[in-house]
Structure formats: structure tokens, C-alpha cells
mmCIF file of C-alpha atoms in Angstrom:
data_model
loop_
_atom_site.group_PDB
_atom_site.id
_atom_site.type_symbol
_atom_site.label_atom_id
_atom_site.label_comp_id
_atom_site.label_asym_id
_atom_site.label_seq_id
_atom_site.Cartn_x
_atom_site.Cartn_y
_atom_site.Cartn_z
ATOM 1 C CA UNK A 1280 -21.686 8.574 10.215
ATOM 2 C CA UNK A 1281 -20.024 11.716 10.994
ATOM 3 C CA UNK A 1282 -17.002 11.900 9.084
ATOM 4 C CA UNK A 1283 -15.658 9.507 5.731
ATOM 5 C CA UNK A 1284 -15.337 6.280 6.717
ATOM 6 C CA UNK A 1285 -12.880 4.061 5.167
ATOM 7 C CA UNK A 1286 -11.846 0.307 5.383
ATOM 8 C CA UNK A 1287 -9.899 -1.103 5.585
ATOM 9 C CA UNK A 1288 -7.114 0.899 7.168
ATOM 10 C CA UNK A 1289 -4.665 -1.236 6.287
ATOM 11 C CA UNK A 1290 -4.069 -4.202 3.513
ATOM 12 C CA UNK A 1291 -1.538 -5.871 2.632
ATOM 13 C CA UNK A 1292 -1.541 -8.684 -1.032
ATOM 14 C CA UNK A 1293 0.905 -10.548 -2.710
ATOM 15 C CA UNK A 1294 1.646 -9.352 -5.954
ATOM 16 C CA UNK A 1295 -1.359 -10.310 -8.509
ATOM 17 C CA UNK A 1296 -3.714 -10.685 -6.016
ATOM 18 C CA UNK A 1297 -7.285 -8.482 -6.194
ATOM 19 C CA UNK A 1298 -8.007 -6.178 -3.655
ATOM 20 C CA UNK A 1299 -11.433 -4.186 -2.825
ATOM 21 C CA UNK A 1300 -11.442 -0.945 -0.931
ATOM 22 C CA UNK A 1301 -14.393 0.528 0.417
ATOM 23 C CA UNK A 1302 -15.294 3.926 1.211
ATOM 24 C CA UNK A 1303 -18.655 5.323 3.634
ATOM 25 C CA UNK A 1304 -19.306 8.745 2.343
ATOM 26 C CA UNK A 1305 -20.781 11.754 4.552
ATOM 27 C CA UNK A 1306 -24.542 10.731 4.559
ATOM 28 C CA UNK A 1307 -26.519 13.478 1.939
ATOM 29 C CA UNK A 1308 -23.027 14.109 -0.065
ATOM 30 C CA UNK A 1309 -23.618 13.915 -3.776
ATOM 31 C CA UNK A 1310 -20.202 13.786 -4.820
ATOM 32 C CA UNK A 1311 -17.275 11.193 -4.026
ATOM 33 C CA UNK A 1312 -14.007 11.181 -5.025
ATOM 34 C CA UNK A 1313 -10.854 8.576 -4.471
ATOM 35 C CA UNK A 1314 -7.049 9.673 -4.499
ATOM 36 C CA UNK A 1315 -4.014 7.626 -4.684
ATOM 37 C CA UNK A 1316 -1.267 9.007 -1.857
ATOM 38 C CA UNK A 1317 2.281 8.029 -2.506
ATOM 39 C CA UNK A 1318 4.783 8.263 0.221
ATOM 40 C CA UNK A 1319 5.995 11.879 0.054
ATOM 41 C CA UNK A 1320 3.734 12.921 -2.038
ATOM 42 C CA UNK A 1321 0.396 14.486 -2.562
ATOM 43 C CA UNK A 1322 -2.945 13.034 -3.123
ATOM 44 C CA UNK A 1323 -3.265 12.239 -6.703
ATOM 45 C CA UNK A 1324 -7.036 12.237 -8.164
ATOM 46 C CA UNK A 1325 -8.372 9.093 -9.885
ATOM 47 C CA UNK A 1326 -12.019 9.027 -10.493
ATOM 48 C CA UNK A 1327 -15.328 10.967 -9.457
ATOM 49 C CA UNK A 1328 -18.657 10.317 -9.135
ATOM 50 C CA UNK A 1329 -21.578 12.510 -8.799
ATOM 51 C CA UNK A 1330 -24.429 10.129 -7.552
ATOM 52 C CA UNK A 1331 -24.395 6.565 -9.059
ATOM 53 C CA UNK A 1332 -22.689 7.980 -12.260
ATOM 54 C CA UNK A 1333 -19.232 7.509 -12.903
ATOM 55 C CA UNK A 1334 -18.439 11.321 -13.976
ATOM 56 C CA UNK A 1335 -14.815 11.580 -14.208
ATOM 57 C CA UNK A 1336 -12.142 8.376 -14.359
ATOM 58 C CA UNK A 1337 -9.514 9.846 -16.512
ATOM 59 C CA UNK A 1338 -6.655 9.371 -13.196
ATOM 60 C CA UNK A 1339 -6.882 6.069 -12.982
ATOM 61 C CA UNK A 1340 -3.608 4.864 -13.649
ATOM 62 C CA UNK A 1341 -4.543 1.892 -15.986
ATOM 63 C CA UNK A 1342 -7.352 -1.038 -16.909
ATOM 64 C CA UNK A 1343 -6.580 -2.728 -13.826
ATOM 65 C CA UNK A 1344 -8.213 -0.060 -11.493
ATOM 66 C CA UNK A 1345 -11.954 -0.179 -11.684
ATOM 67 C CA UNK A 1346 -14.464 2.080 -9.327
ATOM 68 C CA UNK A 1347 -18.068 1.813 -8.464
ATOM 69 C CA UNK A 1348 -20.835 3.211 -6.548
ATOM 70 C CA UNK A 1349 -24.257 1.091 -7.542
ATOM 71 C CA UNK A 1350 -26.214 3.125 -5.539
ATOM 72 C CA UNK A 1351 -24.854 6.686 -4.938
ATOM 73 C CA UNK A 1352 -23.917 6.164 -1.807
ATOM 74 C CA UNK A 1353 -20.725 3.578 -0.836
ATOM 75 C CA UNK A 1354 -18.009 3.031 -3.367
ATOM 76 C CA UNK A 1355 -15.782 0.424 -4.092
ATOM 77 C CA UNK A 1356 -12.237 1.216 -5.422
ATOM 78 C CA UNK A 1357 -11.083 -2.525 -6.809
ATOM 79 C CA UNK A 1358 -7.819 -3.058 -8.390
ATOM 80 C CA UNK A 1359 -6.773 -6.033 -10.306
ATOM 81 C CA UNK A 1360 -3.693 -8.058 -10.610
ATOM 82 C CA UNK A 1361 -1.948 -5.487 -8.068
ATOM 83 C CA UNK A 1362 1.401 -4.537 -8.820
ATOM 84 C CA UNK A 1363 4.004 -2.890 -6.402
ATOM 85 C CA UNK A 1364 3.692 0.408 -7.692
ATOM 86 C CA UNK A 1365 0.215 -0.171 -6.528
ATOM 87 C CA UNK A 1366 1.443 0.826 -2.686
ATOM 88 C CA UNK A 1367 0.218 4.011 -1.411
ATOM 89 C CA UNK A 1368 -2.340 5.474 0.624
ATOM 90 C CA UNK A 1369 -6.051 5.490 -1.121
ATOM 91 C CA UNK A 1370 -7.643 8.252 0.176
ATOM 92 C CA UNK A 1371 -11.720 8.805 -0.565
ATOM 93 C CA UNK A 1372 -13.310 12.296 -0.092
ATOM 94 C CA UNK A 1373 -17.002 13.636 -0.433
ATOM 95 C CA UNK A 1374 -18.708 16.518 -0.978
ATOM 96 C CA UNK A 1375 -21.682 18.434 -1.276
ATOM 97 C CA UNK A 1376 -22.740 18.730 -5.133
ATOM 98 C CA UNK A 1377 -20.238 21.571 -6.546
ATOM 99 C CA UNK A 1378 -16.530 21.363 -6.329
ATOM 100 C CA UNK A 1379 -15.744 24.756 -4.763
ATOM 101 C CA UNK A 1380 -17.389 23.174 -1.695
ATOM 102 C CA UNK A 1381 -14.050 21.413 0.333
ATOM 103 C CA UNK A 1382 -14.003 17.855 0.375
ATOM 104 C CA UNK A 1383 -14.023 16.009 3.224
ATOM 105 C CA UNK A 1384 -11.402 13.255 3.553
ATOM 106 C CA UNK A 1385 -11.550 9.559 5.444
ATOM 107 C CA UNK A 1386 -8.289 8.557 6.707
ATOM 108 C CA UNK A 1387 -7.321 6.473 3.723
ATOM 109 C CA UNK A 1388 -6.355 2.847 3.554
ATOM 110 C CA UNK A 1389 -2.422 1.811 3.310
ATOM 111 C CA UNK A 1390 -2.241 -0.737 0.520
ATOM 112 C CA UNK A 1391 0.915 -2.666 0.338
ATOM 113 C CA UNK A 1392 2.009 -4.648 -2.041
ATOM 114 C CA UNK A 1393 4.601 -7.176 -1.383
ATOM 115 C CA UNK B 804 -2.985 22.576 -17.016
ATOM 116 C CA UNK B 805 -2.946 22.544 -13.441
ATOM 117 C CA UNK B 806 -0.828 22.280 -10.638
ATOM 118 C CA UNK B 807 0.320 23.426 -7.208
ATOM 119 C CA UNK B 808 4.073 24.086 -6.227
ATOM 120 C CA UNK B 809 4.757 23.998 -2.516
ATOM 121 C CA UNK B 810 8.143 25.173 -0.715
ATOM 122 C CA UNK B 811 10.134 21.588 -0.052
ATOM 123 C CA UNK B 812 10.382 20.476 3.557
ATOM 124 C CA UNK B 813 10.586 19.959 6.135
ATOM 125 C CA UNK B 814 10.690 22.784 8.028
ATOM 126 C CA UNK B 815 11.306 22.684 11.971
ATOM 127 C CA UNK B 816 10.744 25.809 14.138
ATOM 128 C CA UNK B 817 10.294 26.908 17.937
ATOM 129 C CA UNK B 818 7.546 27.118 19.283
ATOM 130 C CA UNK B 819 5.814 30.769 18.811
ATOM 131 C CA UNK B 820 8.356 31.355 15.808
ATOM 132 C CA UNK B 821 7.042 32.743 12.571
ATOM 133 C CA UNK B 822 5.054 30.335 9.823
ATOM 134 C CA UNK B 823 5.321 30.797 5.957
ATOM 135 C CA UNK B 824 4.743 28.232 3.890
ATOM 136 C CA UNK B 825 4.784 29.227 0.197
ATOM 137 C CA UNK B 826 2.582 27.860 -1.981
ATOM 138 C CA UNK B 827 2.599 29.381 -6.288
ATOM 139 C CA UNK B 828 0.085 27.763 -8.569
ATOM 140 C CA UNK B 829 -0.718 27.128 -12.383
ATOM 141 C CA UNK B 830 -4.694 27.014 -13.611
ATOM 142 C CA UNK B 831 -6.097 27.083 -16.992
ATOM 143 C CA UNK B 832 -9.449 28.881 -15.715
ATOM 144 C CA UNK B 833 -10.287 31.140 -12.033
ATOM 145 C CA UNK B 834 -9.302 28.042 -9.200
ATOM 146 C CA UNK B 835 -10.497 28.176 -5.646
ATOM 147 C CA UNK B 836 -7.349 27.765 -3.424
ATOM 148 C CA UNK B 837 -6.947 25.717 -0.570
ATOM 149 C CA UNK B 838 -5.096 25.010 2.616
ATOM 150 C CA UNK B 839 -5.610 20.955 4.085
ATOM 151 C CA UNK B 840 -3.721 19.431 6.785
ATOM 152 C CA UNK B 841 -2.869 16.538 7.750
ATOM 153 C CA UNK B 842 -1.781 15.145 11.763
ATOM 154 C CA UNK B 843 0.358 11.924 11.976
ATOM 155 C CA UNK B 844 -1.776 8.944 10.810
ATOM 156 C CA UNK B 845 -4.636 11.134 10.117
ATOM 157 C CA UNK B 846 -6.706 11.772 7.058
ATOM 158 C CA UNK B 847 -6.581 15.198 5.721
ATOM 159 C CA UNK B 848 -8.495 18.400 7.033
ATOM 160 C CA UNK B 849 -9.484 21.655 5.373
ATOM 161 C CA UNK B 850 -7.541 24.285 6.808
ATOM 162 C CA UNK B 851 -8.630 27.196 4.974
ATOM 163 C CA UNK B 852 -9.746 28.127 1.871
ATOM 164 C CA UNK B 853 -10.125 31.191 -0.599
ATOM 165 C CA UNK B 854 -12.859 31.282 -3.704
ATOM 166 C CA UNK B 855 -11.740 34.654 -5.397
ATOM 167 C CA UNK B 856 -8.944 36.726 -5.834
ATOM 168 C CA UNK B 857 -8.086 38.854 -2.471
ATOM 169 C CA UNK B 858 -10.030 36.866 -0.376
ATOM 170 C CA UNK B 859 -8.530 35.804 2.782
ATOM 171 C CA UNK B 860 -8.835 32.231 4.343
ATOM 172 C CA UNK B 861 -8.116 32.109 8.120
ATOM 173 C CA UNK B 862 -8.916 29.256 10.739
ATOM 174 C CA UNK B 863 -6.763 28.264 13.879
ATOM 175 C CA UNK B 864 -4.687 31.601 13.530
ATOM 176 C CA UNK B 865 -3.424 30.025 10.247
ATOM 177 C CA UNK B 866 -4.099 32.908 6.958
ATOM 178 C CA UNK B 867 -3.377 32.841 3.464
ATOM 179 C CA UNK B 868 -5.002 35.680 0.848
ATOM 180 C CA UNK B 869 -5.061 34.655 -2.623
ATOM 181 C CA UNK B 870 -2.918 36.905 -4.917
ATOM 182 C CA UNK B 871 -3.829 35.848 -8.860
ATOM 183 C CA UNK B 872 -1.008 38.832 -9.959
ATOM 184 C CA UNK B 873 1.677 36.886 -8.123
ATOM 185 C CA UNK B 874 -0.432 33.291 -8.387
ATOM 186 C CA UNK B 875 0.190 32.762 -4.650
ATOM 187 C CA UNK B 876 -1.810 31.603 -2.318
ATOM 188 C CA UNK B 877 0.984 31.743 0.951
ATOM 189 C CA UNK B 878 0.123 29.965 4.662
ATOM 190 C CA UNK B 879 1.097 32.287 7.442
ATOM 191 C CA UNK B 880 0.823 31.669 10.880
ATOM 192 C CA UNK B 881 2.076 34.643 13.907
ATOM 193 C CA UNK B 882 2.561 32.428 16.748
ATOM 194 C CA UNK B 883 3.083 28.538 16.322
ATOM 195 C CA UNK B 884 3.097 25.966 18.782
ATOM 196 C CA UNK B 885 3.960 22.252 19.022
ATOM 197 C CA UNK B 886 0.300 21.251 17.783
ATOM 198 C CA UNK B 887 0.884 22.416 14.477
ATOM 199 C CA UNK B 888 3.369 20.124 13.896
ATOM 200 C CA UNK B 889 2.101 18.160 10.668
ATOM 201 C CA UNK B 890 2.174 18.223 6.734
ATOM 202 C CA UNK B 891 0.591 21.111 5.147
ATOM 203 C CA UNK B 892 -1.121 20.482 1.183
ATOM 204 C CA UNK B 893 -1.879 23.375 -0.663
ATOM 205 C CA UNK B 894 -4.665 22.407 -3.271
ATOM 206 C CA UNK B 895 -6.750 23.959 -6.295
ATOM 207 C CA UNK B 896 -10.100 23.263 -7.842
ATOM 208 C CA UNK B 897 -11.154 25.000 -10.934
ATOM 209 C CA UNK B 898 -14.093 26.732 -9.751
ATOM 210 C CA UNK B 899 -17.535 25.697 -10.584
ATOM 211 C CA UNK B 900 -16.798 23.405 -13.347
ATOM 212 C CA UNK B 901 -13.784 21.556 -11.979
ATOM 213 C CA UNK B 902 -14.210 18.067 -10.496
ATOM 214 C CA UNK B 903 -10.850 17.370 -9.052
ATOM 215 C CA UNK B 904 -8.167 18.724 -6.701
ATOM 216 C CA UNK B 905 -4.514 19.404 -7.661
ATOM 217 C CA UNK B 906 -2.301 18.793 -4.488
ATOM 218 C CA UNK B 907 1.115 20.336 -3.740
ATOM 219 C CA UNK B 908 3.830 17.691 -2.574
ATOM 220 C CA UNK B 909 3.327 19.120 0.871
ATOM 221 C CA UNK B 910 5.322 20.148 3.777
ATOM 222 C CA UNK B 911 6.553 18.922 7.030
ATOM 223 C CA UNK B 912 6.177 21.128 9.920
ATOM 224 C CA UNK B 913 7.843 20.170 13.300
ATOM 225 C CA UNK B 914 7.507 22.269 15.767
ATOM 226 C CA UNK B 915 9.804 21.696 18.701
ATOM 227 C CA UNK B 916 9.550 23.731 22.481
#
């Protein structure tokens, strides 16, 4: 597709439940990254990948986050036993191989947690 | 470490008023500097950005110039107009070997005609 593509836009869980979020990277872009967007607040990075290989995970807020992207192309953000502080905005960028090249965002999906 | 400190919104203007938003940062290495925006329930766009010190980053009629002796890396628009209106993130990345952006808080521009 053109842009990042994110989904879903919205999802809402009862405490303790799992939830999945996928992200649709820029077709050709090596590197992905996810962020965690609290109301108010800036986009906080929690893991990168550079390809298929997990690179970088050292945001992710605890054991009950897990990321993967089997193939190098779509990742999955999954987090376990969600927790109210779990609400924000997940946002998913890509990029070229390289950091000084900007990332390009999707539009996030709003996780709440109820 | 590092980290980005934007001016605290939100800021409301006239139209064709005067933009500065002020954005100081801290980096352990030489950071590329970056301006993203981001329009009510939107993901966020680049802006601008600015690789080395000096350098100037302009798009939409939006500038900033990276100053390392002051660590600044200030958004400055001449003219704005109700479009605008949106939250601005100022953002780092170390270069060639960082892997990560470091986000401001961001701030809330209305502009009103």
C-alpha cells in the first residue's frame, strides 16, 4: 500500500484479556518500529526490527508485551493479560534501512482497556 | 541519555500571526533533529528535518535550523493559517547508529480566523 497501514483502529478488552495488533509496513521498508502514545504525551519507542530480526526490544514496558515479524514484512504487537495502564495509542512506523531516514507513521490503533 | 524538551501548550494564535515553537534537546552522540505533525485523528507526518549542525529544515513555510551551541532545534513559521492547527513533536535519532526516536510531549496549535 501507499502509506502504514494499521488495524485495527480501534479496540477495546476487558482487563486480562489478550489483544493482537497488526501493522502493514511501506512495501520495500527494511525497518519497523512500534510506539506506545499516551494521552498528552509523545510517542514512546518499544521495539525495532530490521527485517525478520528482532533488533531492539529494550521499551517494552514488561513480559507481557511480545512483538513479531516472521517474515520481515507485517508485525504483530501482542500484549498479554492487558492492564489499564495498557490504554494508549500504538503507533507503528517504517523505514528505509538507516535511522536518519524519517519514519513513516500509520495512524495508530486506540487500545482501551476497561 | 536522550531526550527532547518542547515549550508546553497549547498555544492559540490568529491567523497570519507569528509561529515559534521551541524545542532544546539532550543526546549522548551527533542526533538528526526532527519536526512531525500530527492533524486531529491522524497519524503523524514528517514536517521537517535537519541531519547536521546549521542545516535548515523547511517544508510548508514551516523552518527550524539546528543550533548544537544552544542544542535547539526551534519551529518557525511567518504567516500561519487555520490549517496548521494541530500538535507539533519535535524528535531526535542518534545518527547512523541510533534505532529509535525520542519525542517531545508536543504542542497544541489552534489557529483561530
Amino acid at each position: 500500500g501507499a502509506g502504514v497501514s494499521q488495524s485495527p483502529r480501534y479496540k477495546v478488552a476487558k482487563r486480562g484479556q489478550d489483544v493482537a495488533l497488526r501493522c502493514d509496513p511501506i512495501s520495500g521498508h527494511v525497518s519497523l518500529f512500534w510506539y506506545q502514545q499516551a494521552l498528552g504525551q509523545g510517542p514512546e519507542f518499544l521495539t525495532y526490527f530490521q527485517n525478520e530480526a528482532q533488533l531492539d526490544k529494550s521499551g517494552l514496558p514488561s513480559d507481557r508485551f511480545f512483538a513479531e515479524r516472521p517474515e520481515g514484512s507485517v508485525s504483530t504487537l501482542k500484549i498479554q493479560r492487558t492492564q489499564q495502564e495498557d490504554s494508549a495509542v500504538y503507533l507503528c512506523a517504517s523505514s528505509f534501512a538507516g535511522t536518519v531516514k524519517p519514519q513513516h507513521f500509520g495512524d495508530g490503533t486506540r487500545l482501551s482497556i476497561l | 541519555g536522550n531526550s527532547v524538551t518542547q515549550m508546553e501548550g497549547p498555544v492559540t494564535l490568529s491567523e497570519e500571526a507569528f509561529l515559534t515553537i521551541n524545542c532544546t534537546y539532550t543526546a549522548t552522540g551527533y542526533p538528526s533533529l526532527f519536526w512531525y505533525v500530527q492533524y486531529p485523528g491522524e497519524g503523524l507526518q514528517l514536517l521537517l528535518k535537519a541531519t547536521k549542525a546549521d542545516d535548515k529544515g523547511s517544508n510548508k513555510g514551516f523552518e527550524a535550523t539546528y543550533r548544537k551551541e544552544t542544542t535547539s532545534f526551534h519551529l518557525e513559521k511567518g504567516s500561519v493559517q487555520v490549517s496548521d492547527s494541530a500538535v507539533y513533536f519535535c524528535a531526535l535519532s542518534e545518527g547512523d547508529t541510533g534505532n529509535q526516536f525520542y519525542f517531545g510531549t508536543g504542542t497544541s496549535l489552534t489557529v483561530i480566523p
